Amino acid sequence: MVRINENFLKLKAGYLFPEIARRVNAFADQNPSAEIIKLGIGDVTEPLPAAIVAAMHSAVDELASRDTFHGYGPEQGYSFLRDAIAEHDYKGRGVNVSADEIFVSDGSKCDTGNILDILGTGNRIAITDPVYPVYVDTNVMAGNTGEADADGRYGDLVYLPVTEENGFVPDLPTEPVDVIYLCYPNNPTGTVASRETLQQWVDYAKQHNSLILFDAAYEAFVSDDNVPRSIYEIEGAREVAIEFRSFSKNVGFTGVRCAFTVVPKDLKVKISSGDEVALHQLWNRRQSTKFNGASYVVQKGAAAAYSSEGREQMKQLIDFYMTNARLLREGLEAVGIRVFGGVNAPYVWLKTPNDLSSWEFFDLLLEKGHLVGTPGSGFGASGEGYFRLSAFNSRKNVEAAIERFKTAIG
Ligand SMILES: *Cc1c(COP(=O)(O)O)cnc(C)c1O
C-alpha cells in the first residue's frame, strides 16, 4: 500500500490570494463599471531590459546552429554567469564569495524550499512573523512542524514577531534554534536590517551552531550605503549562512526564471560521528542529482545584467519601481497613514487606520477606492493590523491609486 507524505495534510489551504480573488470578484460583479487597480501582487510589470533581450536573442541563435549548439550545461551553472556574479555582486563590493560557491538555479522559491533536502530532521526552525509563506510551508511539508492552531501558527515553529514595536527587526530567540530564516530587504514589510542587527544574528548562530538562511531577493533595491546587501558583508557569516538571490525582481525575471544560492566552503556542520561536513559538498551533490541546470538562454540573459549596459538598465528599472514606492509612501502619508518600508525595498507596509483589522481595511480600500492590496494578517498572525502595497506597477496605476487614497481614506 502506497503511503503519502501526511505532513502535507497539515498545510492550511492556500487562503490569502484565493480569498482576495473571491472578494475582488464579488465586488466586480456588483460594480461592473468600477476600474479596479491591483497593488497586491508581488510580480513585476515592466519589460526586460534591452541588453538582456539582445543577449537572449543571440543565445537562441547559437542554439540554432550545430557549431554553437548547447545541450546539458553544468548543474551548478555556466562559469560565464558564476564568474560575473562573483565579480560584480561580491568581489566588486569587497565581499569574499568565489564563483565555485555560487549555484545557479531556476528560482529562489525552489532553492529556499529545496535546501531542506540537505538538513536533517528534528531541527528547531525560527521564522519571522509576518513572513514569506514558502519558508513555513516547506518546513510543514518536511515534517519540521506540528499542526496549525486557529491563528494558523504551526506547532514547534519558533515565530519571531516583527512589528512597529521592535522596528520590524526580530529579537533574538529566547530558546535555542537551529535554523533561522531571515529576509532583508524584507517581503512583506519592505523594511531592512542594519549591519549591527545582522551581526547579532551571525554571532548568535556561531554561538548556538545554528544555520542562517538569508533571502536577499531584494538586495538590488537597497540605495542606502549603510544597509548590507549581502549577509557576507557581516564578519563570520561565511561560517553560518547560506544566501539566496534571484533575478526575478531586479531585472524582471519572474517569468524567465533564474536565481542563485551561495554556499560558502567555510560553512561546516558537526555530524553525529563528531566529524564536520561542509554544506557546500551536500548542496553540490543535491543539485547535481536532482537538477539539470538553468537554461543556457536564460543564463546568457542573466549574465547580460552585469554588462555595463545591463547594469545601467537594471538601475533604471529599479529607480522606476522605487519612485513608485516613494509616491505610494507620500500619498499615504498625505492622508494620515503611518507607513513603513518602501525606501530600500519595493513594498510599502502600512498600519491600518482606526485599528481596523487587515481584512477590514482591505474591504474599505476596495469599496471606496476600488484598490486591492494584501492584508498583513495573510503573512502571519503578527501582520494583523498591517497592510502591504507593492510598488511593482505602472506609473499610471500608482498615480491613480494615490488620488483614490484621498477618497477612500482621506
Ligand atoms: C520574489 C521573491 C523571491 C524570488 O523567487 P523566485 O523563485 O526567484 O522568483 C524570493 N524570496 C522572496 C521573499 C520573494 O519575495
Short mmCIF file of C-alpha atoms and ligand atoms in Angstrom, two decimals:
data_model
loop_
_atom_site.label_atom_id
_atom_site.label_comp_id
_atom_site.label_asym_id
_atom_site.label_seq_id
_atom_site.Cartn_x
_atom_site.Cartn_y
_atom_site.Cartn_z
CA MET A 1 0.00 0.00 0.00
CA VAL A 2 1.35 3.34 -1.01
CA ARG A 3 1.88 5.92 1.73
CA ILE A 4 1.79 9.63 1.19
CA ASN A 5 3.69 12.36 2.98
CA GLU A 6 0.97 13.12 5.52
CA ASN A 7 2.73 16.32 6.55
CA PHE A 8 1.03 17.86 3.51
CA LEU A 9 -2.30 17.36 5.27
CA LYS A 10 -1.20 19.76 8.00
CA LEU A 11 -0.95 22.61 5.47
CA LYS A 12 -3.60 25.26 5.78
CA ALA A 13 -5.33 25.64 2.42
CA GLY A 14 -3.73 28.50 0.47
CA TYR A 15 -6.09 31.07 1.87
CA LEU A 16 -4.71 34.54 1.22
CA PHE A 17 -4.71 35.02 -2.54
CA PRO A 18 -7.84 32.93 -3.22
CA GLU A 19 -9.70 34.96 -0.57
CA ILE A 20 -8.50 38.21 -2.14
CA ALA A 21 -9.68 36.98 -5.54
CA ARG A 22 -13.04 35.95 -4.09
CA ARG A 23 -13.68 39.37 -2.55
CA VAL A 24 -12.48 41.23 -5.66
CA ASN A 25 -14.66 39.13 -7.95
CA ALA A 26 -17.71 39.60 -5.73
CA PHE A 27 -17.14 43.37 -5.73
CA ALA A 28 -16.58 43.46 -9.50
CA ASP A 29 -19.82 41.52 -10.10
CA GLN A 30 -21.81 44.09 -8.14
CA ASN A 31 -19.91 47.09 -9.52
CA PRO A 32 -19.24 46.22 -13.16
CA SER A 33 -18.17 49.75 -14.06
CA ALA A 34 -15.53 50.06 -11.30
CA GLU A 35 -11.95 50.09 -12.60
CA ILE A 36 -10.06 48.12 -10.01
CA ILE A 37 -6.32 48.80 -9.52
CA LYS A 38 -4.30 45.96 -8.05
CA LEU A 39 -1.42 46.88 -5.79
CA GLY A 40 -1.36 43.49 -4.19
CA ILE A 41 0.67 41.02 -6.13
CA GLY A 42 4.45 40.78 -5.81
CA ASP A 43 5.04 40.36 -9.53
CA VAL A 44 6.92 42.77 -11.76
CA THR A 45 5.16 44.69 -14.52
CA GLU A 46 7.87 46.25 -16.70
CA PRO A 47 9.51 44.56 -19.73
CA LEU A 48 13.01 43.05 -19.66
CA PRO A 49 16.00 45.40 -20.06
CA ALA A 50 17.07 45.70 -23.72
CA ALA A 51 20.61 44.38 -23.11
CA ILE A 52 19.14 41.19 -21.66
CA VAL A 53 16.66 40.74 -24.51
CA ALA A 54 19.51 41.11 -27.03
CA ALA A 55 21.68 38.56 -25.18
CA MET A 56 18.82 36.06 -25.06
CA HIS A 57 18.06 36.54 -28.78
CA SER A 58 21.65 35.83 -29.69
CA ALA A 59 21.74 32.82 -27.34
CA VAL A 60 18.73 31.40 -29.18
CA ASP A 61 20.57 31.90 -32.47
CA GLU A 62 23.55 29.97 -31.08
CA LEU A 63 21.26 27.05 -30.34
CA ALA A 64 20.02 27.18 -33.93
CA SER A 65 23.37 26.10 -35.33
CA ARG A 66 25.24 22.80 -34.83
CA ASP A 67 28.57 24.59 -34.25
CA THR A 68 27.31 26.70 -31.37
CA PHE A 69 24.58 24.45 -30.02
CA HIS A 70 24.46 23.78 -26.25
CA GLY A 71 22.87 20.74 -24.64
CA TYR A 72 23.06 19.99 -20.94
CA GLY A 73 25.16 22.56 -19.12
CA PRO A 74 26.87 22.30 -15.76
CA GLU A 75 24.33 21.64 -12.99
CA GLN A 76 25.89 24.46 -10.95
CA GLY A 77 25.54 26.99 -13.77
CA TYR A 78 27.82 28.19 -16.58
CA SER A 79 31.05 29.80 -15.45
CA PHE A 80 30.36 32.91 -17.54
CA LEU A 81 27.46 33.62 -15.18
CA ARG A 82 29.02 32.39 -11.92
CA ASP A 83 32.15 34.49 -12.64
CA ALA A 84 30.07 37.58 -13.41
CA ILE A 85 28.08 37.15 -10.18
CA ALA A 86 31.20 36.65 -8.06
CA GLU A 87 32.89 39.66 -9.66
CA HIS A 88 30.04 42.18 -9.59
CA ASP A 89 27.83 41.15 -6.68
CA TYR A 90 30.61 40.17 -4.29
CA LYS A 91 34.26 40.88 -5.13
CA GLY A 92 33.46 44.32 -6.53
CA ARG A 93 31.82 45.17 -3.21
CA GLY A 94 34.69 43.83 -1.13
CA VAL A 95 32.81 40.65 -0.17
CA ASN A 96 34.56 37.28 -0.18
CA VAL A 97 32.48 34.85 -2.28
CA SER A 98 34.08 32.83 -5.06
CA ALA A 99 32.45 31.62 -8.29
CA ASP A 100 32.53 27.98 -7.21
CA GLU A 101 30.46 28.81 -4.12
CA ILE A 102 27.62 30.05 -6.38
CA PHE A 103 24.93 27.61 -7.55
CA VAL A 104 22.76 28.96 -10.38
CA SER A 105 19.16 27.74 -10.42
CA ASP A 106 15.76 28.46 -11.88
CA GLY A 107 14.44 30.31 -8.84
CA SER A 108 14.84 31.23 -5.21
CA LYS A 109 11.44 29.86 -4.32
CA CYS A 110 12.66 26.37 -5.22
CA ASP A 111 16.09 26.91 -3.64
CA THR A 112 14.68 28.09 -0.31
CA GLY A 113 12.43 25.03 -0.29
CA ASN A 114 14.95 22.52 -1.65
CA ILE A 115 17.62 23.48 0.88
CA LEU A 116 15.71 21.40 3.43
CA ASP A 117 16.83 18.30 1.47
CA ILE A 118 20.32 18.62 2.96
CA LEU A 119 19.18 19.30 6.53
CA GLY A 120 18.19 16.57 8.93
CA THR A 121 15.01 16.10 10.90
CA GLY A 122 14.35 17.49 14.34
CA ASN A 123 15.78 20.95 13.74
CA ARG A 124 14.16 23.79 15.66
CA ILE A 125 13.16 26.31 12.98
CA ALA A 126 12.79 30.07 13.56
CA ILE A 127 10.90 32.33 11.16
CA THR A 128 9.88 35.94 11.40
CA ASP A 129 6.18 36.75 11.63
CA PRO A 130 4.89 38.07 9.19
CA VAL A 131 6.91 36.10 6.65
CA TYR A 132 7.25 34.91 3.03
CA PRO A 133 4.97 31.83 3.27
CA VAL A 134 7.37 29.50 1.39
CA TYR A 135 9.64 29.13 4.43
CA VAL A 136 6.76 27.99 6.60
CA ASP A 137 5.03 25.66 4.18
CA THR A 138 8.22 23.87 3.09
CA ASN A 139 9.00 23.14 6.74
CA VAL A 140 5.50 21.80 7.25
CA MET A 141 5.99 19.51 4.23
CA ALA A 142 9.36 18.36 5.59
CA GLY A 143 7.78 17.38 8.90
CA ASN A 144 9.53 20.04 10.95
CA THR A 145 6.30 21.34 12.50
CA GLY A 146 3.26 20.22 14.41
CA GLU A 147 -0.32 21.02 13.49
CA ALA A 148 -1.58 24.55 12.87
CA ASP A 149 -3.64 26.31 15.56
CA ALA A 150 -6.70 28.52 14.96
CA ASP A 151 -4.47 31.53 14.10
CA GLY A 152 -2.55 29.46 11.57
CA ARG A 153 0.57 29.13 13.75
CA TYR A 154 2.21 25.72 13.46
CA GLY A 155 3.36 23.81 16.49
CA ASP A 156 7.15 23.52 17.01
CA LEU A 157 7.96 26.52 14.78
CA VAL A 158 9.53 29.45 16.62
CA TYR A 159 7.80 32.62 15.49
CA LEU A 160 9.75 35.86 15.86
CA PRO A 161 7.29 38.78 15.67
CA VAL A 162 8.35 41.79 13.59
CA THR A 163 6.17 44.79 14.32
CA GLU A 164 6.37 48.54 14.74
CA GLU A 165 7.39 47.94 18.40
CA ASN A 166 10.68 46.26 17.50
CA GLY A 167 11.29 48.28 14.34
CA PHE A 168 10.49 45.22 12.20
CA VAL A 169 13.69 43.51 13.31
CA PRO A 170 13.20 40.28 15.28
CA ASP A 171 14.56 39.93 18.79
CA LEU A 172 16.97 37.05 19.28
CA PRO A 173 15.08 33.88 20.26
CA THR A 174 14.77 33.11 23.95
CA GLU A 175 15.08 29.37 23.28
CA PRO A 176 17.90 27.86 21.19
CA VAL A 177 17.04 27.44 17.49
CA ASP A 178 18.92 25.50 14.81
CA VAL A 179 17.78 27.18 11.61
CA ILE A 180 16.84 30.85 11.18
CA TYR A 181 15.20 32.32 8.09
CA LEU A 182 15.94 35.99 7.53
CA CYS A 183 14.81 38.03 4.52
CA TYR A 184 16.24 41.53 4.11
CA PRO A 185 15.21 43.80 2.48
CA ASN A 186 12.05 42.22 3.71
CA ASN A 187 8.99 40.90 1.98
CA PRO A 188 6.29 41.72 3.14
CA THR A 189 7.28 44.65 5.40
CA GLY A 190 9.65 46.44 2.99
CA THR A 191 11.99 47.14 5.92
CA VAL A 192 15.74 46.49 6.20
CA ALA A 193 18.14 45.15 8.82
CA SER A 194 21.17 47.16 9.89
CA ARG A 195 24.72 45.84 9.93
CA GLU A 196 24.56 45.70 13.75
CA THR A 197 21.38 43.64 13.71
CA LEU A 198 22.77 41.14 11.24
CA GLN A 199 26.00 40.95 13.22
CA GLN A 200 23.94 39.98 16.30
CA TRP A 201 22.30 37.19 14.33
CA VAL A 202 25.58 35.90 12.93
CA ASP A 203 27.08 35.94 16.43
CA TYR A 204 24.02 34.11 17.74
CA ALA A 205 24.34 31.48 15.01
CA LYS A 206 28.03 30.95 15.77
CA GLN A 207 27.35 30.63 19.46
CA HIS A 208 24.49 28.13 19.03
CA ASN A 209 25.84 26.27 15.96
CA SER A 210 22.78 27.33 14.02
CA LEU A 211 22.33 27.99 10.34
CA ILE A 212 21.05 31.27 8.87
CA LEU A 213 19.11 31.02 5.60
CA PHE A 214 19.37 34.56 4.26
CA ASP A 215 16.99 35.56 1.47
CA ALA A 216 18.41 38.59 -0.35
CA ALA A 217 15.97 38.59 -3.28
CA TYR A 218 15.53 42.36 -2.89
CA GLU A 219 19.16 43.41 -2.32
CA ALA A 220 19.26 45.41 -5.56
CA PHE A 221 16.64 47.79 -4.15
CA VAL A 222 18.94 48.97 -1.37
CA SER A 223 20.08 52.53 -2.03
CA ASP A 224 21.44 53.35 1.44
CA ASP A 225 25.17 52.51 1.60
CA ASN A 226 24.92 51.66 5.30
CA VAL A 227 22.40 48.88 4.67
CA PRO A 228 24.04 45.49 3.97
CA ARG A 229 23.16 43.90 0.64
CA SER A 230 24.67 40.53 1.46
CA ILE A 231 24.91 38.57 4.70
CA TYR A 232 28.58 38.01 3.82
CA GLU A 233 29.28 41.68 4.49
CA ILE A 234 28.96 40.58 8.12
CA GLU A 235 32.00 39.24 9.94
CA GLY A 236 31.76 35.48 10.48
CA ALA A 237 28.77 34.95 8.15
CA ARG A 238 30.69 32.61 5.84
CA GLU A 239 30.71 30.06 8.65
CA VAL A 240 26.98 30.18 9.41
CA ALA A 241 24.93 31.44 6.46
CA ILE A 242 23.55 30.43 3.08
CA GLU A 243 22.39 33.29 0.85
CA PHE A 244 19.62 33.17 -1.75
CA ARG A 245 19.41 35.67 -4.58
CA SER A 246 17.20 35.98 -7.61
CA PHE A 247 16.99 37.80 -10.93
CA SER A 248 13.20 37.91 -10.56
CA LYS A 249 12.81 41.36 -9.04
CA ASN A 250 15.95 43.26 -10.12
CA VAL A 251 15.69 42.52 -13.86
CA GLY A 252 12.12 41.26 -14.10
CA PHE A 253 12.83 37.52 -14.44
CA THR A 254 9.71 36.32 -12.61
CA GLY A 255 8.64 34.61 -15.84
CA VAL A 256 12.12 33.96 -17.27
CA ARG A 257 13.38 32.14 -14.13
CA CYS A 258 16.94 32.47 -12.87
CA ALA A 259 18.39 32.71 -9.37
CA PHE A 260 21.39 31.54 -7.38
CA THR A 261 22.35 30.26 -3.98
CA VAL A 262 25.67 30.85 -2.24
CA VAL A 263 27.00 28.08 -0.01
CA PRO A 264 30.41 29.16 1.32
CA LYS A 265 33.04 26.46 1.73
CA ASP A 266 33.64 27.63 5.31
CA LEU A 267 30.11 26.58 6.28
CA LYS A 268 30.57 23.30 8.14
CA VAL A 269 28.27 21.35 10.40
CA LYS A 270 29.22 18.79 13.02
CA ILE A 271 27.61 15.40 12.39
CA SER A 272 26.74 12.58 14.77
CA SER A 273 30.18 10.94 14.44
CA GLY A 274 31.77 14.20 15.59
CA ASP A 275 33.23 14.91 12.14
CA GLU A 276 32.49 18.13 10.29
CA VAL A 277 30.76 18.16 6.92
CA ALA A 278 30.72 21.10 4.50
CA LEU A 279 27.20 22.00 3.39
CA HIS A 280 28.77 23.06 0.07
CA GLN A 281 29.51 19.41 -0.70
CA LEU A 282 25.96 18.34 0.18
CA TRP A 283 24.26 21.06 -1.84
CA ASN A 284 26.50 20.32 -4.80
CA ARG A 285 25.51 16.65 -4.61
CA ARG A 286 21.83 17.54 -4.20
CA GLN A 287 21.81 19.86 -7.19
CA SER A 288 23.83 17.53 -9.45
CA THR A 289 21.42 14.72 -8.66
CA LYS A 290 18.05 16.47 -8.76
CA PHE A 291 18.65 19.45 -11.05
CA ASN A 292 19.99 19.67 -14.60
CA GLY A 293 20.86 23.35 -14.70
CA ALA A 294 19.05 26.52 -15.71
CA SER A 295 18.60 27.05 -19.43
CA TYR A 296 21.55 28.37 -21.47
CA VAL A 297 19.44 31.16 -22.98
CA VAL A 298 18.28 32.30 -19.56
CA GLN A 299 21.79 32.24 -18.09
CA LYS A 300 23.06 34.30 -21.06
CA GLY A 301 20.29 36.79 -20.29
CA ALA A 302 21.19 36.88 -16.60
CA ALA A 303 24.88 37.41 -17.40
CA ALA A 304 23.94 40.40 -19.57
CA ALA A 305 22.56 42.06 -16.44
CA TYR A 306 26.21 42.53 -15.42
CA SER A 307 27.38 44.20 -18.67
CA SER A 308 27.78 47.97 -18.41
CA GLU A 309 24.60 48.47 -20.48
CA GLY A 310 22.78 45.84 -18.45
CA ARG A 311 23.75 47.40 -15.14
CA GLU A 312 22.61 50.83 -16.30
CA GLN A 313 19.26 49.44 -17.49
CA MET A 314 18.80 47.48 -14.26
CA LYS A 315 19.41 50.66 -12.30
CA GLN A 316 16.76 52.48 -14.35
CA LEU A 317 14.27 49.70 -13.76
CA ILE A 318 14.88 49.72 -10.01
CA ASP A 319 14.72 53.53 -9.90
CA PHE A 320 11.37 53.32 -11.68
CA TYR A 321 9.89 50.94 -9.10
CA MET A 322 11.44 52.84 -6.21
CA THR A 323 9.89 56.08 -7.47
CA ASN A 324 6.57 54.23 -7.37
CA ALA A 325 7.33 53.22 -3.79
CA ARG A 326 8.15 56.82 -2.82
CA LEU A 327 4.94 58.13 -4.45
CA LEU A 328 2.89 55.50 -2.61
CA ARG A 329 4.54 56.38 0.69
CA GLU A 330 3.97 60.09 0.20
CA GLY A 331 0.39 59.58 -0.98
CA LEU A 332 -0.43 57.53 2.10
CA GLU A 333 1.30 59.91 4.49
CA ALA A 334 -0.66 62.78 2.95
CA VAL A 335 -3.90 61.14 4.10
CA GLY A 336 -2.53 60.46 7.58
CA ILE A 337 -1.50 56.81 7.26
CA ARG A 338 1.61 55.55 9.09
CA VAL A 339 3.87 53.84 6.58
CA PHE A 340 6.99 51.68 6.87
CA GLY A 341 9.38 50.25 4.32
CA GLY A 342 9.35 51.35 0.70
CA VAL A 343 12.74 53.10 0.95
CA ASN A 344 15.18 50.24 0.29
CA ALA A 345 12.55 47.75 -0.84
CA PRO A 346 9.65 47.75 -3.33
CA TYR A 347 6.97 47.16 -0.69
CA VAL A 348 5.18 49.68 1.47
CA TRP A 349 3.82 48.33 4.76
CA LEU A 350 1.19 50.43 6.42
CA LYS A 351 -0.56 50.50 9.76
CA THR A 352 -4.30 50.37 9.22
CA PRO A 353 -6.08 53.50 10.47
CA ASN A 354 -8.58 53.44 13.37
CA ASP A 355 -7.43 50.00 14.50
CA LEU A 356 -9.12 48.35 11.55
CA SER A 357 -8.18 44.73 11.03
CA SER A 358 -6.17 43.95 7.90
CA TRP A 359 -9.26 42.50 6.17
CA GLU A 360 -11.50 45.42 7.25
CA PHE A 361 -9.01 47.80 5.67
CA PHE A 362 -8.91 45.59 2.57
CA ASP A 363 -12.70 45.90 2.22
CA LEU A 364 -12.60 49.67 2.81
CA LEU A 365 -9.94 50.25 0.13
CA LEU A 366 -11.79 48.01 -2.30
CA GLU A 367 -15.23 49.55 -1.73
CA LYS A 368 -14.27 53.20 -1.50
CA GLY A 369 -11.13 53.31 -3.68
CA HIS A 370 -11.52 50.28 -5.96
CA LEU A 371 -7.99 49.43 -4.83
CA VAL A 372 -6.61 46.00 -3.98
CA GLY A 373 -3.72 45.39 -1.61
CA THR A 374 -2.61 42.50 0.56
CA PRO A 375 -3.82 42.09 4.17
CA GLY A 376 -0.82 41.85 6.51
CA SER A 377 -2.50 39.09 8.52
CA GLY A 378 -2.19 36.85 5.46
CA PHE A 379 1.59 36.75 6.01
CA GLY A 380 1.33 35.73 9.66
CA ALA A 381 -0.58 36.46 12.83
CA SER A 382 1.70 39.39 13.75
CA GLY A 383 0.84 41.05 10.44
CA GLU A 384 -2.69 41.72 11.78
CA GLY A 385 -3.45 45.43 11.61
CA TYR A 386 -0.98 45.97 8.79
CA PHE A 387 -1.35 46.02 5.02
CA ARG A 388 1.08 45.61 2.09
CA LEU A 389 1.16 47.66 -1.10
CA SER A 390 3.50 46.68 -3.90
CA ALA A 391 5.47 49.20 -5.97
CA PHE A 392 5.52 46.78 -8.91
CA ASN A 393 3.07 48.59 -11.14
CA SER A 394 2.77 51.12 -13.95
CA ARG A 395 3.24 54.78 -13.05
CA LYS A 396 -0.27 55.48 -14.33
CA ASN A 397 -1.79 52.99 -11.89
CA VAL A 398 0.31 54.26 -8.98
CA GLU A 399 -0.72 57.86 -9.66
CA ALA A 400 -4.37 56.91 -9.97
CA ALA A 401 -4.16 54.87 -6.77
CA ILE A 402 -2.76 57.85 -4.86
CA GLU A 403 -5.70 60.01 -5.98
CA ARG A 404 -8.05 57.31 -4.77
CA PHE A 405 -6.46 57.12 -1.30
CA LYS A 406 -7.90 60.59 -0.76
CA THR A 407 -11.48 59.48 -1.41
CA ALA A 408 -11.12 56.14 0.33
CA ILE A 409 -9.23 57.19 3.45
CA GLY A 410 -8.84 60.97 3.46
C1 LIG B 1 10.06 37.19 -5.18
C2 LIG B 1 10.78 36.55 -4.05
C3 LIG B 1 11.78 35.60 -4.29
C4 LIG B 1 12.16 35.20 -5.69
O1 LIG B 1 11.67 33.97 -6.02
P1 LIG B 1 11.94 33.36 -7.46
O2 LIG B 1 11.54 31.94 -7.33
O3 LIG B 1 13.42 33.51 -7.72
O4 LIG B 1 11.11 34.12 -8.45
C5 LIG B 1 12.44 35.06 -3.20
N1 LIG B 1 12.14 35.44 -1.95
C6 LIG B 1 11.20 36.34 -1.70
C7 LIG B 1 10.95 36.74 -0.29
C8 LIG B 1 10.49 36.92 -2.74
O5 LIG B 1 9.53 37.82 -2.47
#
